[in-house]
Amino acid sequence: MLQLSEQTPQNIGSLAAYPFSPYVSDGLGRRSAIFFGAVVMIGATVLQTASQSVGMFIGARFMIGFGLTFAAAAAPLLVTEVAYPTQRAQATSMYNTLWYLGSIIAAWTTFGTFHLPSSWSWRIPSALQGLPSVIQVGLIWFVPESPRWLVSKGREEQALKTLAYYHANGNTQDPLVEFEFEEIKAAISFDREVASNVGWLSLIKNRGNRKRMRIIIALAFFSQWSGNGLISYYLNKVFDAIGITDPTTQLLINGILNIFNFFVAIIAGLLCDRVGRRKLFLISTVGMVVFWTLQTICFALNSEHGNQKAAHAFIAFIFLYYGFYDVCSFAHMIISTGLPSLLLMYTVEILPYALRAKGFTLFNFAISLSLIFNQYVNPIALKKLGWKYYLVYVFWLCFETVFCYLFIIETKNRSLEETAALFDGDETVAQIQGRAAAQAGVIDKVEDVEKSGEEIRTEHMG
């Protein structure tokens, strides 16, 4: 019940913030949204650490969810929009993968404080969760604002200087920087021509946007309904069901699992551009189907026949399942744990600038709904059905695999503007590229820019 009371108000707080977060991110800037969210979370952390009643604790969790939505919705947009073109996939993936670093700290902190004979056994972990927000408040103004946001606000000179500083050592006449700058301007101008008033209905107004929303909403639910909801939030109940009842052993396995996840996710994040998004999605989903099925078999053998070897194999298959889960990092969502590397990166990539904040907010909202299902349905179903409930996720993971095969489009080696335009047809891509190339005066170098900014830079410096 404590676990339920801890997560539910945080999700409600996140839901309460969703209507406002995209307007703060688009109106005041990515950095301002992160700063505001971090300040709210610092206050919430102080309140939770000092809680003297369940009411104070629940109120603090609500505030954490509220602030987290602003910071976590804006941060990946900022990373994606500032990153060097050929390093964007790795930068975005590493941003998300580092969630596991926080998870490792949290897991081993709770392991260390578990046996403290006072309320500090939970107050210390509560206080520690505010550390990242303190760092954000202190350092966020040393981070550049998104050049795409700057262009959208008419601050083009500042946007050009930002691109030049981070992509060309300050050279505003670098061909890559010129092309990027003009491409951003062309894409934002095109978005404004298509929809001068970009509201929530714009997300489903045309065929391209409906294709985006179908993928984004599906991936949002996949992020929590891939079986990870059982392992992440109710791992102790699963361990109890297979006979591993010692709390210290359960915490130890959880700590080791997070370290394992961290290293696998880093490797997978570095493969995004080399292997491609679509292949990683398919590798991940197929692998999850295989090892979730094997988990189910072991769970059944232990439950029906008391087979302890099956229980030990079950633990091994948890690690192997998570290995493939981390490949696409369908990892946990910002509401309560972390955020998928490939899944988040893909979601941000396929949205045009004008819809990026709102589309990403809808993505987060869909995950909140899936989490509510997990929190209220999973523990009851697991208790009533036992290992048979695992069969539901076997079939669901098969559906995920088919969906990814049919609908995921490859986006590697493309700029944000080109990737977003893929869903609107080849003519849109060509139109944006043509405008940018014409304005930048680098028409003959467009192909080089698409493939690798390094080729243009080498030519320019020579």
Coordinates of C-alpha atoms in Angstrom, one line a residue:
M1 CA 0.0 0.0 0.0
L2 CA 2.9 2.4 0.7
Q3 CA 4.3 1.7 -2.7
L4 CA 0.9 2.5 -4.2
S5 CA 0.5 5.7 -2.2
E6 CA 4.0 6.8 -3.2
Q7 CA 3.6 6.4 -6.9
T8 CA 0.0 7.4 -7.4
P9 CA 0.3 11.1 -6.2
Q10 CA 3.4 11.5 -8.3
N11 CA 1.6 10.4 -11.4
I12 CA -1.3 12.7 -10.5
G13 CA 1.1 15.6 -10.1
S14 CA 2.6 14.8 -13.5
L15 CA -0.9 14.7 -15.1
A16 CA -1.6 18.1 -13.5
A17 CA 1.4 19.6 -15.2
Y18 CA 1.0 18.3 -18.7
P19 CA -1.4 21.0 -19.9
F20 CA 1.1 23.7 -19.0
S21 CA 4.6 22.2 -19.6
P22 CA 4.6 22.6 -23.4
Y23 CA 3.6 26.3 -23.2
V24 CA 6.4 27.0 -20.7
S25 CA 8.9 25.1 -22.9
D26 CA 7.8 26.8 -26.1
G27 CA 7.1 30.2 -24.6
L28 CA 9.9 30.8 -22.1
G29 CA 12.5 28.4 -23.5
R30 CA 13.9 24.9 -22.7
R31 CA 16.2 26.2 -20.0
S32 CA 13.5 28.1 -18.2
A33 CA 11.3 25.0 -18.1
I34 CA 14.1 22.9 -16.7
F35 CA 14.9 25.5 -14.1
F36 CA 11.3 25.9 -13.0
G37 CA 10.9 22.1 -12.7
A38 CA 14.1 21.7 -10.7
V39 CA 13.1 24.4 -8.2
V40 CA 9.7 22.7 -7.6
M41 CA 11.4 19.4 -7.1
I42 CA 13.9 20.8 -4.6
G43 CA 11.0 22.2 -2.5
A44 CA 9.2 18.9 -2.8
T45 CA 12.3 17.0 -1.7
V46 CA 12.7 19.1 1.4
L47 CA 9.0 18.5 2.2
Q48 CA 9.3 14.7 1.7
T49 CA 12.4 14.4 3.7
A50 CA 10.8 16.4 6.6
S51 CA 7.5 14.6 6.4
Q52 CA 5.8 14.0 9.7
S53 CA 2.6 12.5 8.3
V54 CA 1.4 10.5 5.4
G55 CA -0.4 13.6 4.1
M56 CA 2.9 15.5 3.9
F57 CA 4.6 12.6 2.2
I58 CA 1.8 12.3 -0.4
G59 CA 1.8 16.1 -1.0
A60 CA 5.6 16.0 -1.6
R61 CA 5.2 13.2 -4.1
F62 CA 2.6 15.2 -6.0
M63 CA 4.9 18.2 -6.2
I64 CA 7.8 16.0 -7.4
G65 CA 5.6 14.7 -10.2
F66 CA 4.5 18.2 -11.1
G67 CA 8.0 19.6 -11.2
L68 CA 9.4 16.5 -12.9
T69 CA 7.1 17.0 -15.9
F70 CA 8.5 20.5 -16.7
A71 CA 12.1 19.5 -16.4
A72 CA 12.0 16.0 -18.0
A73 CA 9.8 17.2 -20.9
A74 CA 12.2 20.1 -21.8
A75 CA 15.6 18.5 -21.1
P76 CA 15.6 15.9 -24.0
L77 CA 14.3 18.5 -26.4
L78 CA 17.3 20.8 -25.4
V79 CA 19.8 18.0 -25.8
T80 CA 18.4 16.9 -29.2
E81 CA 18.2 20.4 -30.6
V82 CA 21.7 21.5 -29.5
A83 CA 23.6 18.3 -30.4
Y84 CA 26.0 18.2 -33.3
P85 CA 24.2 16.5 -36.2
T86 CA 26.3 13.4 -36.5
Q87 CA 26.4 13.0 -32.7
R88 CA 22.7 13.6 -32.0
A89 CA 21.7 10.0 -31.6
Q90 CA 24.5 9.2 -29.2
A91 CA 24.0 12.4 -27.2
T92 CA 20.2 11.8 -26.8
S93 CA 20.8 8.1 -26.0
M94 CA 23.4 8.9 -23.4
Y95 CA 21.1 11.4 -21.8
N96 CA 18.5 8.8 -21.3
T97 CA 20.9 6.0 -20.4
L98 CA 22.3 8.0 -17.5
W99 CA 19.0 7.5 -15.8
Y100 CA 20.4 4.1 -14.8
L101 CA 23.3 5.9 -13.0
G102 CA 20.7 7.6 -10.8
S103 CA 18.9 4.3 -10.4
I104 CA 22.2 2.6 -9.3
I105 CA 22.7 5.3 -6.7
A106 CA 19.1 5.0 -5.5
A107 CA 19.2 1.2 -5.4
W108 CA 22.4 1.0 -3.4
T109 CA 21.4 3.8 -1.1
T110 CA 18.3 2.0 -0.1
F111 CA 20.3 -1.1 0.3
G112 CA 22.6 0.7 2.6
T113 CA 20.0 2.4 4.7
F114 CA 17.5 -0.5 4.8
H115 CA 18.7 -1.7 8.2
L116 CA 18.9 1.7 9.9
P117 CA 16.7 1.5 13.0
S118 CA 15.1 5.0 12.5
S119 CA 13.1 7.1 10.0
W120 CA 16.4 8.0 8.4
S121 CA 16.2 4.7 6.6
W122 CA 13.8 6.4 4.2
R123 CA 14.6 10.1 4.8
I124 CA 18.2 9.7 3.5
P125 CA 17.0 8.3 0.1
S126 CA 14.3 11.0 0.0
A127 CA 16.9 13.8 0.5
L128 CA 19.3 12.3 -2.0
Q129 CA 16.7 12.5 -4.8
G130 CA 17.0 16.3 -4.7
L131 CA 20.7 16.4 -5.6
P132 CA 20.2 16.3 -9.4
S133 CA 17.8 19.3 -9.2
V134 CA 20.3 21.3 -7.1
I135 CA 22.9 20.7 -9.8
Q136 CA 20.4 21.7 -12.5
V137 CA 19.5 24.9 -10.8
G138 CA 23.2 25.8 -10.4
L139 CA 24.4 24.9 -13.9
I140 CA 21.4 25.3 -16.3
W141 CA 22.3 28.9 -17.2
F142 CA 25.7 27.8 -18.4
V143 CA 24.0 25.5 -21.0
P144 CA 23.1 27.1 -24.4
E145 CA 19.4 27.7 -25.2
S146 CA 18.0 25.7 -28.1
P147 CA 18.9 27.4 -31.4
R148 CA 15.6 26.2 -32.8
W149 CA 13.7 28.0 -30.0
L150 CA 15.8 31.1 -30.5
V151 CA 14.9 31.1 -34.3
S152 CA 11.3 30.7 -33.5
K153 CA 11.4 33.8 -31.3
G154 CA 13.2 35.9 -33.9
R155 CA 16.6 35.8 -32.1
E156 CA 18.4 34.6 -35.2
E157 CA 21.7 36.2 -34.6
Q158 CA 22.0 34.5 -31.2
A159 CA 20.9 31.2 -32.7
L160 CA 23.6 31.4 -35.4
K161 CA 26.3 32.2 -32.8
T162 CA 25.1 29.2 -30.7
L163 CA 25.3 26.8 -33.7
A164 CA 28.7 28.2 -34.6
Y165 CA 30.1 27.9 -31.1
Y166 CA 29.0 24.3 -30.6
H167 CA 29.3 23.0 -34.1
A168 CA 32.2 24.9 -35.7
N169 CA 34.4 26.4 -33.0
G170 CA 32.7 29.8 -33.4
N171 CA 33.0 30.1 -37.2
T172 CA 29.6 31.5 -38.3
Q173 CA 30.6 31.1 -42.0
D174 CA 31.2 27.4 -41.7
P175 CA 29.2 25.7 -44.5
L176 CA 27.6 23.2 -42.1
V177 CA 26.6 25.9 -39.7
E178 CA 25.1 28.0 -42.6
F179 CA 23.2 25.0 -43.9
E180 CA 21.9 24.0 -40.4
F181 CA 20.9 27.6 -39.7
E182 CA 19.0 28.0 -42.9
E183 CA 17.4 24.5 -42.6
I184 CA 16.1 25.4 -39.2
K185 CA 14.7 28.7 -40.5
A186 CA 13.1 27.0 -43.5
A187 CA 11.5 24.2 -41.4
I188 CA 10.1 26.6 -38.8
S189 CA 8.8 28.9 -41.6
F190 CA 7.3 25.9 -43.4
D191 CA 5.5 24.8 -40.2
R192 CA 4.1 28.3 -39.8
E193 CA 2.8 28.3 -43.3
V194 CA 1.1 25.0 -42.8
A195 CA -0.4 25.9 -39.5
S196 CA -0.2 29.5 -38.3
N197 CA -1.9 28.6 -35.1
V198 CA -0.4 25.4 -33.8
G199 CA -2.8 24.0 -31.2
W200 CA -3.4 20.6 -29.8
L201 CA -5.7 19.6 -32.8
S202 CA -2.7 20.1 -35.1
L203 CA -1.4 16.8 -33.8
I204 CA -4.1 15.0 -35.7
K205 CA -5.0 17.5 -38.5
N206 CA -3.2 15.9 -41.4
R207 CA -2.2 12.4 -42.4
G208 CA 1.5 12.8 -41.5
N209 CA 0.7 14.0 -38.0
R210 CA -1.8 11.1 -37.5
K211 CA 1.0 8.7 -38.5
R212 CA 3.3 10.3 -35.9
M213 CA 0.7 10.1 -33.2
R214 CA -0.1 6.5 -33.9
I215 CA 3.6 5.6 -33.4
I216 CA 4.1 7.9 -30.4
I217 CA 1.1 6.8 -28.4
A218 CA 1.8 3.1 -29.2
L219 CA 5.5 3.5 -28.0
A220 CA 4.3 5.3 -24.9
F221 CA 2.2 2.3 -23.9
F222 CA 4.9 -0.1 -25.0
S223 CA 7.3 1.6 -22.6
Q224 CA 5.3 0.4 -19.6
W225 CA 3.4 -2.6 -20.9
S226 CA 6.4 -4.6 -22.0
G227 CA 6.5 -6.6 -18.8
N228 CA 8.8 -4.2 -17.1
G229 CA 5.9 -2.9 -15.0
L230 CA 5.9 -6.2 -13.2
I231 CA 9.7 -6.4 -12.7
S232 CA 10.2 -2.7 -11.9
Y233 CA 7.5 -2.0 -9.4
Y234 CA 6.6 -5.4 -8.1
L235 CA 9.9 -7.3 -8.3
N236 CA 9.6 -8.1 -4.5
K237 CA 6.2 -9.7 -5.0
V238 CA 7.6 -11.8 -7.9
F239 CA 10.5 -12.8 -5.8
D240 CA 8.1 -13.7 -3.0
A241 CA 6.1 -15.9 -5.4
I242 CA 9.2 -17.9 -6.4
G243 CA 10.5 -18.4 -2.9
I244 CA 13.1 -15.6 -2.6
T245 CA 11.7 -13.8 0.4
D246 CA 14.8 -12.3 2.1
P247 CA 14.5 -8.4 1.7
T248 CA 18.3 -8.0 1.7
T249 CA 18.7 -10.6 -1.1
Q250 CA 15.9 -8.8 -3.1
L251 CA 17.6 -5.4 -2.7
L252 CA 21.0 -6.9 -3.7
I253 CA 19.6 -8.4 -6.9
N254 CA 17.9 -5.1 -7.7
G255 CA 21.2 -3.2 -7.2
I256 CA 23.1 -5.6 -9.5
L257 CA 20.3 -5.5 -12.1
N258 CA 20.6 -1.7 -12.3
I259 CA 24.4 -1.9 -12.9
F260 CA 23.8 -4.5 -15.6
N261 CA 21.2 -2.3 -17.2
F262 CA 23.5 0.7 -17.2
F263 CA 26.3 -0.9 -19.2
V264 CA 23.9 -2.6 -21.7
A265 CA 22.1 0.7 -22.3
I266 CA 25.3 2.6 -22.9
I267 CA 26.4 0.0 -25.5
A268 CA 23.0 0.1 -27.2
G269 CA 22.9 3.9 -27.2
L270 CA 26.2 4.0 -29.1
L271 CA 24.8 1.7 -31.8
C272 CA 21.8 3.9 -32.8
D273 CA 23.4 5.3 -35.9
R274 CA 25.5 2.3 -36.8
V275 CA 22.7 -0.3 -36.6
G276 CA 19.7 2.0 -37.2
R277 CA 16.5 2.7 -35.1
R278 CA 14.3 0.2 -36.8
K279 CA 16.7 -2.8 -36.4
L280 CA 17.2 -1.9 -32.8
F281 CA 13.5 -1.8 -32.1
L282 CA 13.0 -5.2 -33.8
I283 CA 16.0 -6.8 -32.0
S284 CA 14.7 -5.5 -28.7
T285 CA 11.1 -6.7 -29.1
V286 CA 12.0 -10.1 -30.4
G287 CA 14.5 -10.6 -27.6
M288 CA 12.0 -9.6 -25.0
V289 CA 9.4 -12.1 -26.4
V290 CA 11.9 -14.9 -26.2
F291 CA 13.2 -14.3 -22.7
W292 CA 9.8 -13.2 -21.2
T293 CA 8.4 -16.5 -22.5
L294 CA 11.3 -18.4 -20.8
Q295 CA 10.6 -16.4 -17.6
T296 CA 7.0 -17.5 -17.8
I297 CA 7.9 -21.1 -18.2
C298 CA 10.2 -21.0 -15.2
F299 CA 7.7 -19.2 -13.1
A300 CA 5.1 -21.9 -14.0
L301 CA 7.4 -24.7 -13.1
N302 CA 8.3 -23.2 -9.8
S303 CA 4.7 -22.4 -8.9
E304 CA 3.2 -25.7 -10.0
H305 CA 6.0 -28.1 -9.0
G306 CA 8.2 -26.2 -6.5
N307 CA 11.2 -26.4 -8.8
Q308 CA 13.9 -24.3 -7.2
K309 CA 16.2 -24.7 -10.3
A310 CA 13.5 -23.0 -12.3
A311 CA 13.4 -20.2 -9.8
H312 CA 17.2 -19.6 -10.2
A313 CA 16.8 -19.8 -14.0
F314 CA 14.0 -17.2 -13.7
I315 CA 16.4 -14.7 -12.1
A316 CA 18.9 -15.3 -15.0
F317 CA 16.2 -14.7 -17.6
I318 CA 15.2 -11.4 -15.9
F319 CA 18.7 -10.2 -16.6
L320 CA 18.6 -11.5 -20.2
Y321 CA 15.1 -10.0 -20.8
Y322 CA 16.4 -6.6 -19.5
G323 CA 19.4 -6.9 -21.8
F324 CA 17.1 -6.7 -24.8
Y325 CA 14.8 -4.2 -23.1
D326 CA 17.8 -1.9 -22.7
V327 CA 18.7 -2.3 -26.4
C328 CA 15.8 -0.2 -27.3
S329 CA 15.7 1.0 -23.7
F330 CA 12.0 0.8 -23.4
A331 CA 13.2 1.6 -19.9
H332 CA 10.9 3.2 -17.4
M333 CA 9.3 6.6 -17.9
I334 CA 10.0 10.0 -16.4
I335 CA 6.9 9.7 -14.1
S336 CA 8.6 7.4 -11.7
T337 CA 11.8 6.0 -12.9
G338 CA 13.6 6.8 -16.1
L339 CA 13.1 7.2 -19.8
P340 CA 13.8 5.1 -22.8
S341 CA 16.9 5.9 -24.9
L342 CA 15.8 4.8 -28.4
L343 CA 12.1 5.3 -27.7
L344 CA 12.5 8.9 -26.5
M345 CA 15.0 9.8 -29.2
Y346 CA 12.7 8.4 -31.9
T347 CA 9.7 10.3 -30.5
V348 CA 11.5 13.6 -30.5
E349 CA 13.1 13.0 -33.9
I350 CA 9.8 12.4 -35.8
L351 CA 8.1 15.5 -34.5
P352 CA 8.5 18.9 -36.4
Y353 CA 9.6 21.8 -34.2
A354 CA 6.1 23.4 -34.0
L355 CA 4.7 20.2 -32.5
R356 CA 7.7 18.9 -30.7
A357 CA 6.8 20.1 -27.2
K358 CA 3.1 19.3 -27.4
G359 CA 3.7 15.9 -29.1
F360 CA 6.3 14.9 -26.4
T361 CA 3.8 16.0 -23.7
L362 CA 1.1 13.8 -25.2
F363 CA 3.7 11.0 -25.2
N364 CA 4.3 11.5 -21.5
F365 CA 0.6 11.7 -20.8
A366 CA 0.0 8.4 -22.5
I367 CA 2.7 6.9 -20.3
S368 CA 1.0 8.3 -17.2
L369 CA -2.2 6.4 -18.2
S370 CA -0.2 3.2 -18.7
L371 CA 1.4 3.6 -15.3
I372 CA -2.0 4.0 -13.6
F373 CA -3.0 0.7 -15.2
N374 CA 0.2 -0.9 -13.9
Q375 CA -0.3 0.4 -10.4
Y376 CA -3.9 -0.7 -10.0
V377 CA -4.2 -3.8 -12.2
N378 CA -0.8 -5.5 -12.0
P379 CA -0.6 -6.3 -8.3
I380 CA -4.2 -7.6 -8.2
A381 CA -3.7 -9.7 -11.4
L382 CA -0.4 -11.1 -10.2
K383 CA -1.9 -12.1 -6.9
K384 CA -5.0 -13.7 -8.4
L385 CA -3.5 -15.3 -11.5
G386 CA 0.2 -15.9 -10.5
W387 CA 2.3 -17.1 -13.3
K388 CA -0.6 -17.2 -15.7
Y389 CA -0.7 -13.4 -15.8
Y390 CA 2.8 -13.5 -17.4
L391 CA 1.1 -15.1 -20.5
V392 CA -0.8 -11.8 -21.1
Y393 CA 2.6 -10.0 -21.6
V394 CA 3.8 -12.8 -23.9
F395 CA 1.0 -12.1 -26.3
W396 CA 1.4 -8.3 -25.9
L397 CA 5.1 -8.4 -26.6
C398 CA 4.3 -10.4 -29.8
F399 CA 1.9 -7.5 -30.8
E400 CA 4.7 -5.0 -30.1
T401 CA 7.0 -6.8 -32.4
V402 CA 4.5 -6.9 -35.3
F403 CA 3.7 -3.2 -34.7
C404 CA 7.3 -2.2 -34.8
Y405 CA 7.9 -4.2 -38.0
L406 CA 4.9 -2.6 -39.8
F407 CA 5.1 1.0 -38.7
I408 CA 8.6 2.0 -37.5
I409 CA 10.4 4.1 -40.1
E410 CA 14.2 4.3 -40.3
T411 CA 15.5 7.7 -39.4
K412 CA 19.3 7.4 -39.1
N413 CA 21.7 9.8 -40.7
R414 CA 19.1 12.6 -41.1
S415 CA 18.8 16.0 -39.5
L416 CA 15.9 16.8 -37.2
E417 CA 14.1 18.7 -39.9
E418 CA 14.6 16.0 -42.5
T419 CA 13.5 13.3 -40.1
A420 CA 10.3 15.1 -39.1
A421 CA 9.4 15.8 -42.7
L422 CA 9.7 12.1 -43.6
F423 CA 6.1 11.6 -42.4
D424 CA 4.9 14.4 -44.7
G425 CA 6.3 13.0 -47.9
D426 CA 9.4 13.3 -50.0
E427 CA 8.3 16.6 -51.4
T428 CA 8.3 18.3 -48.0
V429 CA 11.8 17.0 -47.3
A430 CA 13.0 18.3 -50.7
Q431 CA 11.3 21.7 -50.2
I432 CA 12.9 22.3 -46.8
Q433 CA 16.3 21.2 -48.1
G434 CA 16.0 23.3 -51.2
R435 CA 15.1 26.4 -49.2
A436 CA 18.0 25.9 -46.8
A437 CA 20.5 25.2 -49.5
A438 CA 19.5 28.2 -51.6
Q439 CA 19.7 30.5 -48.7
A440 CA 23.0 29.2 -47.4
G441 CA 24.5 29.1 -50.9
V442 CA 25.7 25.5 -50.5
I443 CA 23.4 23.7 -52.9
D444 CA 26.3 21.6 -54.2
K445 CA 27.1 20.5 -50.7
V446 CA 23.7 19.4 -49.4
E447 CA 24.4 15.8 -49.9
D448 CA 27.6 16.1 -47.9
V449 CA 25.8 17.8 -45.1
E450 CA 23.2 15.0 -44.9
K451 CA 25.9 12.3 -44.7
S452 CA 28.3 13.9 -42.4
G453 CA 29.1 17.4 -41.3
E454 CA 32.7 16.4 -41.0
E455 CA 33.1 16.1 -44.8
I456 CA 32.0 19.7 -45.3
R457 CA 34.2 21.0 -42.4
T458 CA 37.3 19.2 -43.8
E459 CA 36.6 20.7 -47.3
H460 CA 36.1 24.2 -45.8
M461 CA 39.2 24.1 -43.7
G462 CA 41.3 22.9 -46.6

